[in-house]
XYZ file of C-alpha atoms in Angstrom:
397
model
C -3.641 9.300 18.923
C -1.081 8.214 16.008
C -3.041 6.558 13.104
C -0.027 4.510 11.555
C -0.914 2.052 9.350
C 2.727 0.553 9.251
C 1.550 -0.009 13.298
C -1.574 -1.208 12.268
C -0.057 -3.788 9.277
C 2.109 -5.142 11.837
C -0.067 -6.121 14.600
C -2.869 -7.344 11.976
C 0.331 -9.423 10.708
C 0.834 -11.113 13.754
C -2.599 -11.374 14.521
C -2.762 -13.538 11.685
C 0.077 -15.929 11.975
C -0.803 -16.676 16.173
C -4.552 -18.251 14.959
C -3.126 -20.054 12.716
C -1.615 -21.758 14.657
C -3.232 -22.248 17.346
C -6.891 -22.379 16.192
C -6.910 -24.282 13.315
C -10.675 -23.595 13.961
C -10.417 -19.768 13.183
C -9.202 -20.596 9.941
C -11.822 -22.452 8.650
C -13.808 -19.725 10.243
C -11.972 -17.161 8.174
C -12.687 -18.352 4.797
C -16.583 -19.611 6.153
C -16.954 -15.715 6.108
C -14.465 -14.916 2.401
C -12.491 -13.693 4.373
C -9.419 -15.259 2.717
C -10.274 -17.412 -0.225
C -8.376 -20.858 -0.577
C -6.150 -20.495 -4.348
C -5.603 -24.863 -4.832
C -3.013 -26.594 -2.729
C -1.978 -24.813 0.390
C -2.339 -21.219 -0.882
C -4.216 -18.969 -0.185
C -5.349 -15.081 -1.186
C -6.353 -12.432 2.421
C -9.592 -11.170 0.475
C -10.254 -7.837 3.939
C -8.460 -6.433 5.915
C -4.751 -4.153 5.284
C -3.386 -6.780 3.394
C -5.802 -7.629 0.907
C -4.685 -9.555 -1.668
C -1.668 -11.047 -0.047
C -0.967 -14.659 -0.852
C 0.472 -16.920 2.058
C 0.653 -20.390 1.680
C 0.551 -23.089 5.111
C 1.874 -25.401 6.636
C 0.136 -27.862 7.612
C 0.341 -31.524 10.477
C -0.650 -35.483 10.410
C -3.617 -34.763 10.966
C -4.229 -31.875 8.424
C -4.981 -28.911 10.546
C -3.379 -25.836 9.695
C 0.492 -25.402 11.888
C 1.608 -22.290 10.502
C 0.767 -19.313 8.587
C 4.102 -18.360 5.261
C 3.339 -14.617 4.601
C 5.365 -14.719 2.216
C 7.694 -11.693 2.533
C 8.911 -10.979 -0.898
C 12.276 -10.112 0.134
C 15.083 -10.494 -1.332
C 17.347 -12.953 -0.871
C 20.106 -14.378 -3.438
C 22.396 -13.401 -0.812
C 21.799 -15.682 2.079
C 20.192 -12.203 3.745
C 16.872 -10.523 3.409
C 18.026 -6.716 1.583
C 15.752 -4.940 4.220
C 16.798 -1.859 5.924
C 14.177 -0.557 8.859
C 13.751 1.903 11.724
C 11.163 0.222 12.965
C 11.276 -3.813 12.823
C 8.732 -4.722 10.776
C 6.392 -7.837 11.141
C 8.620 -10.332 9.897
C 11.794 -9.863 11.267
C 13.318 -9.096 8.664
C 16.327 -6.905 8.055
C 18.966 -4.332 9.412
C 16.664 -2.072 11.918
C 18.259 0.757 13.090
C 16.070 2.614 15.604
C 16.305 6.633 14.753
C 17.608 5.524 11.289
C 20.640 6.879 10.327
C 21.135 10.154 7.412
C 23.870 8.113 5.545
C 22.973 6.754 2.320
C 26.321 4.671 1.399
C 25.481 3.018 5.173
C 21.878 3.003 4.005
C 22.907 1.100 1.056
C 25.305 -1.228 2.195
C 22.674 -2.072 6.277
C 19.856 -2.946 2.890
C 22.493 -4.644 0.857
C 21.237 -2.847 -1.912
C 24.950 -1.859 -2.573
C 25.316 -2.836 -6.282
C 24.957 -1.741 -9.152
C 22.791 -2.752 -13.026
C 24.666 -2.637 -15.462
C 23.186 -3.279 -19.924
C 24.564 -5.848 -21.526
C 23.026 -7.200 -25.297
C 20.583 -9.698 -25.289
C 22.109 -12.839 -26.627
C 20.730 -16.140 -28.735
C 21.377 -19.238 -30.054
C 21.098 -20.027 -33.959
C 22.221 -22.619 -36.283
C 25.760 -23.051 -35.369
C 26.175 -18.919 -33.834
C 25.687 -16.986 -30.504
C 24.097 -13.535 -32.236
C 22.808 -10.038 -30.945
C 19.753 -8.826 -30.856
C 19.332 -5.863 -32.397
C 18.115 -2.989 -30.063
C 17.727 -5.085 -27.295
C 19.655 -5.928 -23.351
C 19.607 -7.204 -20.475
C 20.542 -5.659 -17.400
C 22.476 -7.701 -15.379
C 22.920 -7.215 -11.309
C 26.729 -6.643 -10.598
C 27.346 -8.555 -7.140
C 25.069 -11.775 -8.195
C 25.982 -11.639 -12.126
C 21.945 -12.671 -12.926
C 19.650 -11.281 -15.024
C 16.971 -8.962 -14.015
C 15.317 -7.979 -17.446
C 15.568 -7.093 -20.948
C 15.574 -3.467 -22.452
C 15.535 -1.390 -24.831
C 18.286 1.286 -26.508
C 16.797 3.986 -24.363
C 16.863 2.304 -21.791
C 18.561 3.994 -18.176
C 19.690 2.163 -16.354
C 18.504 4.091 -12.545
C 21.489 2.782 -9.859
C 20.285 2.680 -6.305
C 22.371 5.057 -4.979
C 20.810 8.032 -7.608
C 17.387 7.020 -6.294
C 18.881 8.392 -2.588
C 20.134 11.084 -3.824
C 16.933 12.123 -6.208
C 14.328 11.917 -3.036
C 17.587 14.343 -1.264
C 17.793 16.562 -3.514
C 13.839 16.725 -4.243
C 13.393 17.629 -0.585
C 16.206 19.778 -0.499
C 16.773 17.512 2.074
C 20.380 16.330 2.766
C 20.702 15.433 6.832
C 17.288 13.116 6.179
C 16.736 10.302 7.555
C 16.513 7.276 5.631
C 13.388 5.048 7.561
C 13.288 1.808 4.761
C 14.600 0.876 2.193
C 15.346 -2.680 0.315
C 14.734 -4.740 -2.631
C 12.493 -7.108 -3.708
C 12.146 -10.236 -5.986
C 15.569 -11.293 -6.338
C 16.585 -7.240 -7.053
C 14.893 -6.490 -9.619
C 12.402 -4.061 -7.132
C 14.240 -1.946 -5.460
C 12.550 0.823 -3.358
C 13.483 3.591 -0.416
C 11.288 6.013 1.845
C 11.720 8.759 3.961
C 9.305 9.896 6.773
C 8.092 13.705 5.824
C 8.717 16.629 7.691
C 5.361 17.418 9.014
C 2.285 15.076 9.552
C -1.792 16.111 9.568
C -3.185 15.920 13.002
C -6.684 16.597 13.402
C -8.106 18.108 16.153
C -5.099 19.445 17.584
C -5.006 19.159 20.787
C -8.434 17.370 21.101
C -8.305 14.298 19.111
C -4.918 14.558 18.421
C -5.478 11.988 15.325
C -1.801 12.246 13.304
C -1.756 10.777 9.569
C 2.143 9.927 8.756
C 2.935 9.918 5.387
C 6.459 8.761 4.061
C 8.162 10.182 0.925
C 8.836 6.387 -1.275
C 10.853 5.942 -4.238
C 9.826 3.138 -6.374
C 11.875 1.306 -9.159
C 12.212 -1.908 -10.592
C 15.747 -3.027 -12.680
C 13.495 -5.420 -15.095
C 11.565 -2.633 -17.449
C 8.320 -3.667 -16.819
C 7.192 0.124 -15.396
C 9.217 3.537 -14.627
C 10.325 5.522 -11.818
C 8.068 6.393 -8.789
C 7.300 8.443 -6.029
C 4.505 8.853 -3.958
C 3.397 10.521 -1.342
C 1.714 8.403 1.459
C 1.023 6.821 4.909
C 3.099 3.801 4.594
C 6.471 2.953 5.300
C 7.175 0.298 3.150
C 9.201 -2.723 4.619
C 7.936 -5.820 2.607
C 6.835 -7.087 -1.257
C 2.715 -5.782 0.719
C 3.588 -2.378 1.776
C 5.271 -1.878 -1.353
C 1.965 -2.672 -3.078
C 0.251 -0.824 -0.051
C 2.458 2.275 -0.908
C 1.712 2.679 -4.279
C -2.558 1.820 -3.870
C -2.011 4.530 -1.101
C -0.507 7.166 -1.869
C -1.736 10.697 -1.560
C -0.395 11.371 -4.487
C 2.335 9.720 -7.408
C 4.696 10.795 -10.482
C 6.749 8.629 -13.067
C 9.912 8.803 -13.809
C 10.546 7.449 -17.149
C 14.221 5.857 -17.352
C 15.683 8.279 -20.070
C 18.602 10.041 -18.952
C 17.540 13.480 -18.048
C 14.401 11.151 -15.795
C 15.934 11.548 -12.648
C 17.750 15.142 -12.984
C 14.841 17.181 -13.940
C 13.567 18.420 -10.568
C 11.625 21.335 -10.768
C 8.545 19.052 -11.950
C 8.505 16.844 -8.928
C 9.160 19.696 -6.469
C 6.148 21.957 -7.760
C 3.887 18.564 -7.637
C 5.827 17.786 -4.221
C 4.641 21.504 -3.369
C 1.127 20.399 -4.592
C 0.431 17.539 -3.192
C 1.036 18.714 0.298
C -0.749 21.928 0.067
C -3.044 19.538 -0.817
C -2.381 17.698 2.571
C -2.646 21.404 4.639
C -5.904 21.905 3.611
C -7.285 18.267 3.577
C -6.120 19.177 7.441
C -8.137 21.926 7.277
C -11.658 20.714 5.928
C -10.569 17.517 8.498
C -10.720 19.629 11.423
C -14.070 21.536 9.716
C -15.596 17.889 10.192
C -14.630 17.575 13.407
C -16.567 20.542 14.442
C -19.625 20.028 13.137
C -22.040 18.038 15.051
C -24.579 14.349 12.928
C -27.435 13.070 14.329
C -27.407 9.482 12.907
C -30.629 10.024 11.176
C -28.166 12.126 9.253
C -25.640 9.366 8.620
C -28.030 7.319 7.353
C -28.792 9.860 4.937
C -25.090 9.523 3.798
C -24.937 5.626 3.600
C -28.462 5.870 1.550
C -27.149 8.428 -1.633
C -23.755 6.734 -1.394
C -25.454 3.262 -2.128
C -28.713 3.809 -3.525
C -30.684 0.406 -4.510
C -33.545 0.652 -6.889
C -37.278 0.000 -6.076
C -36.908 -2.701 -8.083
C -33.808 -4.426 -6.984
C -33.234 -8.640 -6.489
C -34.331 -9.758 -2.481
C -30.493 -10.716 -2.490
C -29.203 -7.471 -3.313
C -31.927 -5.423 -0.580
C -30.607 -7.447 1.487
C -27.266 -6.853 0.844
C -27.827 -3.665 1.402
C -29.156 -3.803 4.543
C -26.248 -6.014 5.834
C -24.488 -2.763 4.418
C -26.294 -0.748 6.229
C -26.720 -2.342 9.857
C -22.931 -3.042 9.944
C -22.209 1.203 8.783
C -24.238 2.234 12.171
C -22.877 -0.721 14.294
C -19.295 0.925 13.690
C -20.355 4.809 13.528
C -22.360 4.228 16.624
C -19.332 2.143 17.486
C -16.449 5.017 16.787
C -18.493 8.378 17.866
C -18.103 7.106 21.046
C -14.308 8.164 20.537
C -15.038 10.343 18.238
C -17.396 12.142 19.123
C -21.089 11.776 16.948
C -19.599 14.421 14.073
C -19.060 14.884 10.760
C -15.113 13.774 10.863
C -16.653 9.989 13.044
C -18.814 9.516 9.657
C -16.541 10.135 6.613
C -13.841 7.776 9.146
C -16.832 4.972 9.668
C -17.270 5.232 5.590
C -12.647 5.451 4.809
C -12.494 2.442 6.215
C -15.014 -0.217 5.621
C -13.844 0.830 2.658
C -10.064 0.483 3.085
C -10.976 -3.035 5.138
C -14.609 -4.599 5.369
C -16.066 -3.511 1.305
C -15.184 -8.088 0.308
C -13.317 -7.475 -2.756
C -14.363 -10.011 -5.422
C -11.628 -13.101 -6.229
C -10.834 -12.702 -10.475
C -10.867 -16.017 -10.198
C -14.664 -15.732 -10.272
C -14.839 -14.273 -13.139
C -15.122 -10.291 -14.769
C -19.113 -11.193 -15.040
C -19.156 -11.364 -11.074
C -16.205 -9.038 -10.870
C -18.794 -6.585 -13.255
C -21.818 -6.648 -11.033
C -19.691 -6.618 -6.923
C -18.154 -3.279 -8.188
C -21.829 -1.805 -9.828
C -23.424 -3.003 -6.915
C -20.770 -1.089 -4.604
C -19.377 1.582 -6.943
C -15.692 2.812 -6.575
C -14.184 3.178 -3.751
C -12.402 6.460 -4.019
C -15.430 7.476 -6.000
C -17.196 6.562 -2.930
C -14.615 8.620 -0.312
C -14.855 11.784 -2.170
C -18.518 11.764 -2.673
C -18.827 11.178 1.372
C -15.840 13.538 1.808
C -17.981 16.161 0.015
C -21.527 15.780 1.227
C -19.869 15.803 4.910
C -18.290 19.586 3.781
C -21.226 20.768 2.748
C -22.229 20.369 6.427
C -19.636 22.242 8.088
C -20.678 25.906 5.740
């Protein structure tokens, strides 16, 4: 069975849109449950699930009922068409879809509508009766639309869109690589390229056959706000949300500074990629140990209690929250055990799925104090995943 977050994301998005169109009450129920929050007017933010953090708007009918949910794909549309090439249709239905993909870089650039370049021009300002150049400051300008993308300094080196493709090709030393997706976001301020890694992680091969597909992506900004980066991630980028998720859920990442040597120094990047793939292979071996390790329900309860400790002098509210979390995780584990077996692997999947998709996110609008309290109660997600993995591995030995 393949666990493809891209398919899951597309299904979740389609379900959300259909639900919002058909059931106004269901929409309000999601607000009441804390799954989405109202930001004012007709703007909302998703708080749970695969697309946590996404902001969207709704269109209402004459009686105020929700008629349509309008997700924000974030793709560049300055030329009139969404700047996206992909091998699989995205949830928003936009872009050039080429089943099976293609290997020609120049063709992908055209299909993704990123076959333009970026140039640096002196930053000018008006003072008194004249136009003056700002010393050491430049504006990055998109060649096809003449739109300014950002302001940068003397040492900033523009990475052209085609350079990003060739960097990934050189990185994997595979010049006939099939490109999974490519495109531009935020008016061209950010571009992305994704290729599928040649080997997936397969858990319990011949049994569960749980496959984790990994992608190698390059994400670059043209506005001077961030370095470029390469990430190994389970996400195929096809919109602004999946770009954010790809970086958030990266197995590994490394930054590429906008300097003359940024895209030419490949030795360190190849070493880092090699370490990442070695880590993936080790992770696969460890997960297979977990698949073969039986786990009693009481042992799973012990795991929960060790990950989320509750002091004896905790408030009644904190104890109530802990009991609710305990019961919720218990139900999740029993559900996964029916498909995966009552194993350490099912326990880890339960904890991971809970942290990724079910854990409530505190809105920044509620203030830093409440956010700190929630983080103290729930703990850091990555740290908890690591703790769970280590504790469960100890039971395999």
